[in-house]
Amino acid sequence: MYQAGDVEQVRGLEGAAAKKIYQRLNNFIDDESFRILKRDRRSPDRMNALLNFGYYLLFSRINATVRAVGLNPYLGFLHSPQDNYESLVCDIEELFRARIDRFIIRLINLKVVTRDDFVEAERGLILKKDAVRKFIEQFEAEMEKKSPKDTLSLKEDIYIQTITLKKWAIENNSLSFYRWKR
């Protein structure tokens, strides 16, 4: 069983790992105008705007899946359910963020999304309307895509992880987490 402080310790490790990941994203980005200085949700640069949007779409997809299988999205185990948000969705989302990071870097490096796809807004840069449509189309294709190494699409992986959590919570089955194969 969990001891007091275990969840906080895990969240601290997750936060430290995320900081290192964001520091290294620039190593994979070809276009200088997409370089990220720090993770910033409130006044985003180009890269942060794409990460915000990609994570929002991922969160929405997971939220719909969690609700569709009959789980309460507010009852998480890593993120606090006391914060009055869908903490279970956030818990599952952490498992898939790297896939979204890779997806966004691919869009940038293939010039599917360019520096000209952004407009300055009150709180930072945002995607133009046509770029939003293009991003969503690419996101939906990414959700369906199966690579030669993977037997399931990202959408299917999310569903399987959600069902695994449900069986763990309701039927006392063993708990395993999604592991990304590159």
XYZ file of C-alpha atoms in Angstrom:
182
model
C 0.000 0.000 0.000
C 1.063 3.594 -0.481
C 2.920 5.403 2.263
C 2.481 9.093 3.017
C 4.617 11.033 0.589
C 4.910 8.306 -2.075
C 2.671 10.107 -4.557
C 4.402 13.430 -3.936
C 7.755 11.749 -4.505
C 6.588 10.226 -7.788
C 5.136 13.568 -8.899
C 8.436 15.251 -8.019
C 10.352 12.734 -10.133
C 7.871 13.176 -12.991
C 8.296 16.947 -12.830
C 12.092 16.721 -12.840
C 12.012 14.307 -15.796
C 9.639 16.583 -17.722
C 11.966 19.560 -17.192
C 14.898 17.582 -18.634
C 12.801 16.449 -21.596
C 11.757 20.000 -22.473
C 15.374 21.149 -22.215
C 16.375 18.530 -24.781
C 13.553 18.963 -27.293
C 15.593 21.582 -29.151
C 18.097 18.869 -30.115
C 15.431 17.449 -32.430
C 13.912 20.636 -33.863
C 15.322 21.839 -37.194
C 13.658 25.278 -37.349
C 15.184 27.807 -34.920
C 11.872 29.694 -34.614
C 10.395 26.674 -32.791
C 13.147 26.395 -30.185
C 11.753 26.200 -26.668
C 13.353 28.143 -23.822
C 11.092 26.708 -21.107
C 7.700 25.069 -20.800
C 5.183 27.913 -20.656
C 1.437 27.341 -20.775
C 0.341 30.920 -20.155
C 2.198 33.024 -22.740
C 3.359 30.486 -25.282
C 5.952 30.721 -28.003
C 5.464 28.579 -31.122
C 6.593 25.309 -29.585
C 4.632 25.830 -26.372
C 1.521 26.703 -28.373
C 1.832 23.405 -30.255
C 2.478 21.443 -27.064
C -0.513 23.090 -25.371
C -2.792 22.240 -28.281
C -1.443 18.709 -28.730
C -1.786 17.922 -25.031
C -5.288 19.431 -25.013
C -6.362 17.149 -27.877
C -4.761 14.157 -26.156
C -6.453 15.044 -22.852
C -9.830 15.352 -24.593
C -9.429 11.979 -26.292
C -8.429 10.261 -23.059
C -11.247 11.991 -21.152
C -13.800 10.681 -23.654
C -12.317 7.176 -23.434
C -12.312 7.161 -19.622
C -15.949 8.236 -19.539
C -16.938 5.778 -22.298
C -15.654 2.788 -20.315
C -17.472 3.960 -17.191
C -14.627 5.296 -15.056
C -14.813 8.480 -13.017
C -12.292 10.869 -14.611
C -11.903 12.764 -11.314
C -10.566 9.792 -9.317
C -6.890 9.671 -10.173
C -4.022 8.103 -8.290
C -1.052 10.301 -9.219
C -2.708 13.669 -9.711
C -4.812 14.827 -6.796
C -8.579 14.323 -7.042
C -8.929 17.168 -4.525
C -7.997 19.722 -7.190
C -11.429 19.383 -8.853
C -10.228 18.382 -12.299
C -10.071 15.131 -14.216
C -7.033 13.743 -12.398
C -7.401 10.182 -13.757
C -7.276 11.616 -17.272
C -4.074 13.472 -16.343
C -2.607 10.256 -14.909
C -3.201 8.403 -18.176
C -2.111 11.368 -20.284
C 1.380 11.265 -18.735
C 1.932 7.886 -20.376
C 1.344 9.279 -23.863
C 2.910 12.756 -23.799
C 6.126 11.589 -25.457
C 4.112 10.410 -28.465
C 2.651 13.904 -28.805
C 6.090 15.492 -28.435
C 7.425 13.295 -31.255
C 4.352 14.022 -33.386
C 4.814 17.793 -32.989
C 8.535 17.646 -33.764
C 7.741 15.663 -36.905
C 5.180 18.290 -38.001
C 7.786 21.020 -37.545
C 10.657 19.214 -39.240
C 8.503 18.162 -42.193
C 7.276 21.773 -42.444
C 3.645 20.757 -42.068
C 3.497 23.540 -39.477
C 5.675 26.590 -40.159
C 6.506 29.822 -38.374
C 3.958 31.614 -40.588
C 1.113 29.487 -39.171
C 1.067 31.601 -35.992
C -0.369 34.941 -35.035
C 0.389 37.092 -31.994
C -2.443 37.139 -29.468
C -2.907 38.850 -26.133
C -1.272 35.994 -24.201
C 1.300 34.775 -26.727
C 1.403 33.053 -30.080
C -1.514 30.962 -31.309
C -2.179 28.948 -34.437
C -4.089 30.571 -37.273
C -7.461 29.065 -38.184
C -6.172 27.128 -41.214
C -3.238 25.821 -39.183
C -5.612 24.621 -36.444
C -7.555 22.626 -39.034
C -4.329 21.198 -40.477
C -3.037 20.299 -36.991
C -6.275 18.520 -36.055
C -6.250 16.553 -39.322
C -2.667 15.483 -38.643
C -3.514 14.640 -35.024
C -6.414 12.416 -36.091
C -4.167 10.652 -38.599
C -1.585 10.154 -35.841
C -4.235 8.617 -33.585
C -5.042 6.019 -36.273
C -1.510 5.340 -37.542
C 0.219 2.042 -36.891
C 3.955 1.860 -37.370
C 5.622 -1.338 -38.597
C 6.761 -2.067 -35.006
C 3.396 -1.365 -33.372
C 0.395 -3.612 -33.674
C -1.972 -1.009 -32.229
C -2.665 2.612 -33.070
C -2.291 5.358 -30.474
C -6.082 5.455 -30.129
C -6.117 1.714 -29.440
C -3.217 2.002 -26.977
C -5.162 4.638 -25.020
C -8.239 2.411 -24.945
C -6.260 -0.660 -23.809
C -4.555 1.340 -21.042
C -7.914 2.657 -19.852
C -9.439 -0.844 -19.818
C -6.373 -2.145 -17.947
C -6.895 0.525 -15.283
C -10.585 -0.297 -15.063
C -9.904 -4.006 -14.574
C -7.316 -3.172 -11.913
C -9.725 -0.888 -10.048
C -12.863 -2.989 -10.331
C -11.735 -6.602 -10.739
C -8.464 -6.408 -8.770
C -6.484 -7.452 -11.869
C -2.785 -6.675 -12.101
C -1.849 -3.183 -13.179
C 0.509 -2.550 -16.052
C 1.301 0.668 -17.824
C 1.725 1.556 -21.460
C 5.309 1.361 -22.622
C 6.190 3.120 -25.812
C 8.196 1.174 -28.362
C 10.192 3.443 -30.637
